[in-house]
mmCIF file with all atom_site columns, C-alpha atoms in Angstrom:
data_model
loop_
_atom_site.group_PDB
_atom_site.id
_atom_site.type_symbol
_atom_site.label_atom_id
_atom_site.label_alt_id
_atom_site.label_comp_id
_atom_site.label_asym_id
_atom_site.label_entity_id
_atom_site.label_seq_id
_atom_site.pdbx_PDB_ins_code
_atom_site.Cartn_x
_atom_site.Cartn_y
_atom_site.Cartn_z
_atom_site.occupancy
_atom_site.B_iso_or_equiv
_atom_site.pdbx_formal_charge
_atom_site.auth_seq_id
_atom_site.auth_comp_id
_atom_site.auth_asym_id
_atom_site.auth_atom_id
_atom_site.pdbx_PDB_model_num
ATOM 1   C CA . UNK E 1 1   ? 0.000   0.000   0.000   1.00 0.00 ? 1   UNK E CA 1
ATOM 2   C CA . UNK E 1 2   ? 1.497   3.777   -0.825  1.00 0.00 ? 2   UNK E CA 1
ATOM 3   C CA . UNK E 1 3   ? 1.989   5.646   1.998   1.00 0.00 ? 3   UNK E CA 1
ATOM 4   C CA . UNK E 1 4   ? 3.622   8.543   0.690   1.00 0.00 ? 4   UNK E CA 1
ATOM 5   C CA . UNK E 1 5   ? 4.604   10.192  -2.271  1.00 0.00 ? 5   UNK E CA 1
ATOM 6   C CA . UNK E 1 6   ? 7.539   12.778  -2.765  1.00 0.00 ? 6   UNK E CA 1
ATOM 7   C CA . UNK E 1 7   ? 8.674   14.782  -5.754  1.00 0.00 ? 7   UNK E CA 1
ATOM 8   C CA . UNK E 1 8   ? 11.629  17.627  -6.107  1.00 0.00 ? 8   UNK E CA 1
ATOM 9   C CA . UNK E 1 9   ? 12.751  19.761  -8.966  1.00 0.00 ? 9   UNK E CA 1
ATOM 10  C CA . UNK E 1 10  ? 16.865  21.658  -8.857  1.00 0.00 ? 10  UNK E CA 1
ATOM 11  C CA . UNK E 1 11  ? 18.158  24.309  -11.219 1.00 0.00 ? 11  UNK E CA 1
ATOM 12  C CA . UNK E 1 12  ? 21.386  22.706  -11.159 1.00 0.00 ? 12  UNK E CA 1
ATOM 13  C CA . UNK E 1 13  ? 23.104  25.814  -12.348 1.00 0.00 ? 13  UNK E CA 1
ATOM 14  C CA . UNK E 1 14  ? 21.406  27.434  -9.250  1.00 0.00 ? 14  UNK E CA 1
ATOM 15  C CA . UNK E 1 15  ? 22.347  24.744  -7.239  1.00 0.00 ? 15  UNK E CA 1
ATOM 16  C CA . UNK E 1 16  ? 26.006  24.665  -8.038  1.00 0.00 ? 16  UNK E CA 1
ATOM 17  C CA . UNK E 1 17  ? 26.216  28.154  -7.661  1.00 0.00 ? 17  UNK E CA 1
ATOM 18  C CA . UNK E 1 18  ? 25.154  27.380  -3.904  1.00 0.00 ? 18  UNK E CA 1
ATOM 19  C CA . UNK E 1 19  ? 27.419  24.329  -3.505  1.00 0.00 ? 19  UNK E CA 1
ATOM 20  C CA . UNK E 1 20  ? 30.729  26.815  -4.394  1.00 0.00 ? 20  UNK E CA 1
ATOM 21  C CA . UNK E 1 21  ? 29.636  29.565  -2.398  1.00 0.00 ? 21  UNK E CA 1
ATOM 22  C CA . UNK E 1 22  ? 29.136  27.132  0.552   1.00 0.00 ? 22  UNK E CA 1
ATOM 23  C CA . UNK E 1 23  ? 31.748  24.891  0.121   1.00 0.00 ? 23  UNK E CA 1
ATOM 24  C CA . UNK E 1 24  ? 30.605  22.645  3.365   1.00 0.00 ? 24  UNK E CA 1
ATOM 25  C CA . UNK E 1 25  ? 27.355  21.899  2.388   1.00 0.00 ? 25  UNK E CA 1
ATOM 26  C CA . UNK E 1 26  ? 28.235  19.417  0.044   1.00 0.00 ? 26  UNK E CA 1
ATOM 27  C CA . UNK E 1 27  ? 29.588  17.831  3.420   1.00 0.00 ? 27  UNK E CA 1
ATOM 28  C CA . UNK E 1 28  ? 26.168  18.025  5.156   1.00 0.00 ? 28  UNK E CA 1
ATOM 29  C CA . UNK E 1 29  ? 23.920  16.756  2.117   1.00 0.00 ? 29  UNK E CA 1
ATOM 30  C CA . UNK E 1 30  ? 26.191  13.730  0.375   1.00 0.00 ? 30  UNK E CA 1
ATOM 31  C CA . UNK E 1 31  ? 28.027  11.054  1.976   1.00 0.00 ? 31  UNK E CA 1
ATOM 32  C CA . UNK E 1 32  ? 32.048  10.498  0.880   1.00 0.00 ? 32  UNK E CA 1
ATOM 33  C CA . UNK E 1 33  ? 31.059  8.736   -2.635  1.00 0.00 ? 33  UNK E CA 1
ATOM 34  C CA . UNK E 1 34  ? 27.839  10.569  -3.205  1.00 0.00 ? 34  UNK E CA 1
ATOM 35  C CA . UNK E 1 35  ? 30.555  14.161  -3.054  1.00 0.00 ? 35  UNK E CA 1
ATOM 36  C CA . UNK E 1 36  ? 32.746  12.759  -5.721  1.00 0.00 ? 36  UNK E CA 1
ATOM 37  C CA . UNK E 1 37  ? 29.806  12.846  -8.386  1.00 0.00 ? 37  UNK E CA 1
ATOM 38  C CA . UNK E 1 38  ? 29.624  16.165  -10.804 1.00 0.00 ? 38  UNK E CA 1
ATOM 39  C CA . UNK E 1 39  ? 27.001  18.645  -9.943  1.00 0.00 ? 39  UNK E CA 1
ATOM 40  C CA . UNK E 1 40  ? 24.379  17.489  -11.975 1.00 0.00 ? 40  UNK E CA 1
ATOM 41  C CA . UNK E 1 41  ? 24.393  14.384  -10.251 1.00 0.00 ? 41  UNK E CA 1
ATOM 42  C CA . UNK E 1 42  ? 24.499  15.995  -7.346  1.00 0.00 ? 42  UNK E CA 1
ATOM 43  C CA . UNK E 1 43  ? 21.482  17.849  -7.873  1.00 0.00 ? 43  UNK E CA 1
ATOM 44  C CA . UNK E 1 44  ? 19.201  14.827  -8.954  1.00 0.00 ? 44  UNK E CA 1
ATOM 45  C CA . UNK E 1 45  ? 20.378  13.604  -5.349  1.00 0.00 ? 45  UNK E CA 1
ATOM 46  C CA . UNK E 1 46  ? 19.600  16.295  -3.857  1.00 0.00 ? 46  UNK E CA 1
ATOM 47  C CA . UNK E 1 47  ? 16.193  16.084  -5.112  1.00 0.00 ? 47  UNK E CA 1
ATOM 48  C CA . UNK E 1 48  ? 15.801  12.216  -4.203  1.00 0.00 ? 48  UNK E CA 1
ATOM 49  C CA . UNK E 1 49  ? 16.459  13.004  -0.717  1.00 0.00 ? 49  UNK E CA 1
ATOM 50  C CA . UNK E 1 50  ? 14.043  16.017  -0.343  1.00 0.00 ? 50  UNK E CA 1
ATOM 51  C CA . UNK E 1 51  ? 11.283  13.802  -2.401  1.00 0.00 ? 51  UNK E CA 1
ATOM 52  C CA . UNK E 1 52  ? 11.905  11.162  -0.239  1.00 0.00 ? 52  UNK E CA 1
ATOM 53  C CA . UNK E 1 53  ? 11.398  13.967  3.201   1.00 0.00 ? 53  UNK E CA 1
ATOM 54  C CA . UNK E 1 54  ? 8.217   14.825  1.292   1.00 0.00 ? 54  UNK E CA 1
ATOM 55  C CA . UNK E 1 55  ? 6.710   11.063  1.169   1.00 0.00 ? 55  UNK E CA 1
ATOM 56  C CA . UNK E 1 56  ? 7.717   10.434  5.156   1.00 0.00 ? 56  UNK E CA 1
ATOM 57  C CA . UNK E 1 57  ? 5.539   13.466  5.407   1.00 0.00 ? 57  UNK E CA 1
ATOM 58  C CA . UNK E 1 58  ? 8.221   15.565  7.133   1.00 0.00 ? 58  UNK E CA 1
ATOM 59  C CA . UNK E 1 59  ? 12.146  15.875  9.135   1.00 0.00 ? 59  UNK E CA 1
ATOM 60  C CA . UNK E 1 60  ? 11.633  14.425  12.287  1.00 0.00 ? 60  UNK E CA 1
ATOM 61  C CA . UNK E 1 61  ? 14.608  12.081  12.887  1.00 0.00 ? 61  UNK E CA 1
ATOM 62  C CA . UNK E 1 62  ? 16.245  12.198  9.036   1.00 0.00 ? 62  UNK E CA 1
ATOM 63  C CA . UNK E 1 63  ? 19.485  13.252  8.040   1.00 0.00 ? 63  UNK E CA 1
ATOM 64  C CA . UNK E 1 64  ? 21.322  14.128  4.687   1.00 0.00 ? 64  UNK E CA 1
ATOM 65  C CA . UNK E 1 65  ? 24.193  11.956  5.358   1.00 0.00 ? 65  UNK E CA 1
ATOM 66  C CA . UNK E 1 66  ? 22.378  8.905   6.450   1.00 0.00 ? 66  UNK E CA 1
ATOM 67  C CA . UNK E 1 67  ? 20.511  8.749   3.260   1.00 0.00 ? 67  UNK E CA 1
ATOM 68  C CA . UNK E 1 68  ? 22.694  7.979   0.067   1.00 0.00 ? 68  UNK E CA 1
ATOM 69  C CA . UNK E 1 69  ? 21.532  7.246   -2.932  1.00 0.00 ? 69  UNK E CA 1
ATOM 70  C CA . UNK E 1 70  ? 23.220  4.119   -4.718  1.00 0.00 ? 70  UNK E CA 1
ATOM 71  C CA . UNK E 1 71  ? 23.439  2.324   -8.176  1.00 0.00 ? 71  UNK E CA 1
ATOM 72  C CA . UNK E 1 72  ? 22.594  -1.156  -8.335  1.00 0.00 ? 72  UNK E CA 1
ATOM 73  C CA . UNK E 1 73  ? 24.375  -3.212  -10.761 1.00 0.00 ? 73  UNK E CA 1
ATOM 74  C CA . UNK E 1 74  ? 21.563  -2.575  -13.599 1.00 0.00 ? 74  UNK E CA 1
ATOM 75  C CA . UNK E 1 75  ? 22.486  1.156   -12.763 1.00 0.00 ? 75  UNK E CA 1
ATOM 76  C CA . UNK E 1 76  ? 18.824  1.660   -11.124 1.00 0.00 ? 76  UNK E CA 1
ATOM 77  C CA . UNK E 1 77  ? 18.970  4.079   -8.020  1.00 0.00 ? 77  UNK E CA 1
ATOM 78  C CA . UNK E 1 78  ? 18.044  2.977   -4.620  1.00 0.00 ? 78  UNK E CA 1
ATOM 79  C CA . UNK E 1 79  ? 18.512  3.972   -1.477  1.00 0.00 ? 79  UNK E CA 1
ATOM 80  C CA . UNK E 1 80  ? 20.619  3.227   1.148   1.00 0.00 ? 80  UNK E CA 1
ATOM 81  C CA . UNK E 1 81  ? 19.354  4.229   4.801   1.00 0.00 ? 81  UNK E CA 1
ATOM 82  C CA . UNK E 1 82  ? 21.781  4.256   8.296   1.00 0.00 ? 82  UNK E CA 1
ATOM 83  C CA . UNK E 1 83  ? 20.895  5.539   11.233  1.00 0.00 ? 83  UNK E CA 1
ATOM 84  C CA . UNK E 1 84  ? 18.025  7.190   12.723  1.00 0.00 ? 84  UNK E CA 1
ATOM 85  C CA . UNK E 1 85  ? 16.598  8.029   9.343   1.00 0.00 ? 85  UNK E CA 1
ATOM 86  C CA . UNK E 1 86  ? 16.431  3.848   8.489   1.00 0.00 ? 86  UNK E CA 1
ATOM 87  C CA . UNK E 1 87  ? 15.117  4.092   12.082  1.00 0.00 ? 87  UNK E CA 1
ATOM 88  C CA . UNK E 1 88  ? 12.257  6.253   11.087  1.00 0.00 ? 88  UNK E CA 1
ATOM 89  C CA . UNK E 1 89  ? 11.894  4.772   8.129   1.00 0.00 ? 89  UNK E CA 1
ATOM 90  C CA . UNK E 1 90  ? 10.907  1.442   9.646   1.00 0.00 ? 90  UNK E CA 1
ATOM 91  C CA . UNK E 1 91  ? 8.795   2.936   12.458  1.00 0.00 ? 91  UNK E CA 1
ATOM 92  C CA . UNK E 1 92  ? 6.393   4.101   9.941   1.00 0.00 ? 92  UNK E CA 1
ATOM 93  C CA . UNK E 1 93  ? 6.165   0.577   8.567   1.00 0.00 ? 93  UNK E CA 1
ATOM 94  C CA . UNK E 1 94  ? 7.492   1.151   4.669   1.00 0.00 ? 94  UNK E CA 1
ATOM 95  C CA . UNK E 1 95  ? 9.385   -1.326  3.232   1.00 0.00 ? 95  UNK E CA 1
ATOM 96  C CA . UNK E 1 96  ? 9.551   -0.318  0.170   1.00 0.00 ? 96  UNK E CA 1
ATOM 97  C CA . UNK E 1 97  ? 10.855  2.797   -1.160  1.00 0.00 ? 97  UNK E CA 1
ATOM 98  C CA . UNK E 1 98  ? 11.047  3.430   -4.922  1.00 0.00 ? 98  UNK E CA 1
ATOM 99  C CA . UNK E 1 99  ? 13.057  5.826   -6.435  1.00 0.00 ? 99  UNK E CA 1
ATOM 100 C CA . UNK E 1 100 ? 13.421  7.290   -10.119 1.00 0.00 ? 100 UNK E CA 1
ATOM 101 C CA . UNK E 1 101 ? 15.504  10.786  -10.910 1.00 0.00 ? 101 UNK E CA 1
ATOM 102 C CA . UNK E 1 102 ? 16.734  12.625  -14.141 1.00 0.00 ? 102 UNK E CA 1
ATOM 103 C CA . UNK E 1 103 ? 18.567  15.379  -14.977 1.00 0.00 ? 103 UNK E CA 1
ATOM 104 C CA . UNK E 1 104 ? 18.165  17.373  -18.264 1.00 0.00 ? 104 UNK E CA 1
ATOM 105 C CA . UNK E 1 105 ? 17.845  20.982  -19.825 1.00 0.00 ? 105 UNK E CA 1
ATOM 106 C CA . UNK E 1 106 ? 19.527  22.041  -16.445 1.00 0.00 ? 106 UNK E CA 1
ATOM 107 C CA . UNK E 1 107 ? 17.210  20.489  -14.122 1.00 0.00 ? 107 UNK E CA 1
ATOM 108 C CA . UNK E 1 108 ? 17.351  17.585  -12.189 1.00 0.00 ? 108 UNK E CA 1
ATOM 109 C CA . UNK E 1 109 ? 14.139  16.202  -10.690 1.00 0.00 ? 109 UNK E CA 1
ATOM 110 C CA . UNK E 1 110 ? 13.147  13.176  -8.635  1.00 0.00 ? 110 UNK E CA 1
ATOM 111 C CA . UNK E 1 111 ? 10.244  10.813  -7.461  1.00 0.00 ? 111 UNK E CA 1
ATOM 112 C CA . UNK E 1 112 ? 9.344   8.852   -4.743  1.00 0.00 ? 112 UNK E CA 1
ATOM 113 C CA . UNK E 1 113 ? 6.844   6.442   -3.670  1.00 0.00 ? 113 UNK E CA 1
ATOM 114 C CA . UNK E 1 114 ? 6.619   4.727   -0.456  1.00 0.00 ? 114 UNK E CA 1
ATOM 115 C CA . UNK E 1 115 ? 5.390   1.834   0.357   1.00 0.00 ? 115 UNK E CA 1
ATOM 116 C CA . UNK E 1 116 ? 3.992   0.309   3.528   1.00 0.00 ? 116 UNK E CA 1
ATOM 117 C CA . UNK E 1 117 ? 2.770   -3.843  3.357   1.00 0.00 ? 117 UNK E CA 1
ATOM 118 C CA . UNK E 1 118 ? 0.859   -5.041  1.353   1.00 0.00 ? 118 UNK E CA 1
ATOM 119 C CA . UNK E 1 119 ? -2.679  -5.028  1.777   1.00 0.00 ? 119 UNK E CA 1
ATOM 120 C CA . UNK E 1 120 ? -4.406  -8.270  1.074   1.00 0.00 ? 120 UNK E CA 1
ATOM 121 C CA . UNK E 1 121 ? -6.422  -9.031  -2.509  1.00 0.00 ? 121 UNK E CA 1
ATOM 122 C CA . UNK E 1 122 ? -9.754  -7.780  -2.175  1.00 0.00 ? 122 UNK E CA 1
ATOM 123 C CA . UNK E 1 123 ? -12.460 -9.969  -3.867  1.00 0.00 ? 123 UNK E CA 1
ATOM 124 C CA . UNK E 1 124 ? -15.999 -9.332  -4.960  1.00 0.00 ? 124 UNK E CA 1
ATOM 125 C CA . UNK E 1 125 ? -18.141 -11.195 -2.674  1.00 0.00 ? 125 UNK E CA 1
ATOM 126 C CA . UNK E 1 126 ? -15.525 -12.346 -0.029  1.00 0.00 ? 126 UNK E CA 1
ATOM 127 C CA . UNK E 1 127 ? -15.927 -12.089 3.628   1.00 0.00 ? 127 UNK E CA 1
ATOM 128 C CA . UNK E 1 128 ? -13.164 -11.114 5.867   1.00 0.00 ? 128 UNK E CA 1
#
């Protein structure tokens, strides 16, 4: 069942602009790997990780670092959660959490949908 939904849109020129004139914010968004990515990337990550505060409904208990967002072999994004944000994250029951971003024409955007069980079949006639 879909809990929660989040989507995010970056200017990445605007957003690069702000990564150079604060050069330790990169620090407080991205983990170690994440910062070695160029700034488009960086921006599409950016995004995942504000759609993903927007479909947990809010801040309470998540933090930049602690969400990263990783490849898996096919190259499909997916995220990895540590700390009290994976805490969170399980308190609110979702166990799924699917992610899709792009960047293009100097804007990186991102989608999430979270998921919480599975709610059983429902079938005409059936009694519970």
């Amino acid at each position: 069942m879909i809990v929660g939904i989040g989507i995010d849109l970056v200017d990445i020129d605007r957003f690069e602009r702000t990564l150079a004139r604060t050069p330790r914010l990169a620090e407080r968004l991205f983990s170690a790997s994440e910062r070695e990515r160029k700034p488009r990337s960086l921006a599409a990550r950016y995004a995942a990780k504000e759609a993903l505060i927007k479909a947990l409904g809010g801040s309470d208990g998540v933090h930049w670092t602690e969400i990263e967002i990783t490849p898996e072999a096919s190259g499909r994004p997916w995220f990895t959660l540590t700390g009290s944000t994976a805490e969170v994250v399980a308190a609110r029951g979702i166990t799924t959490l699917h992610l899709s971003m792009s960047h293009d024409a100097n804007l990186a955007t991102a989608y999430v949908v979270a998921e919480a069980g599975h709610a059983p079949p429902t079938v005409p006639g059936a009694s519970a």
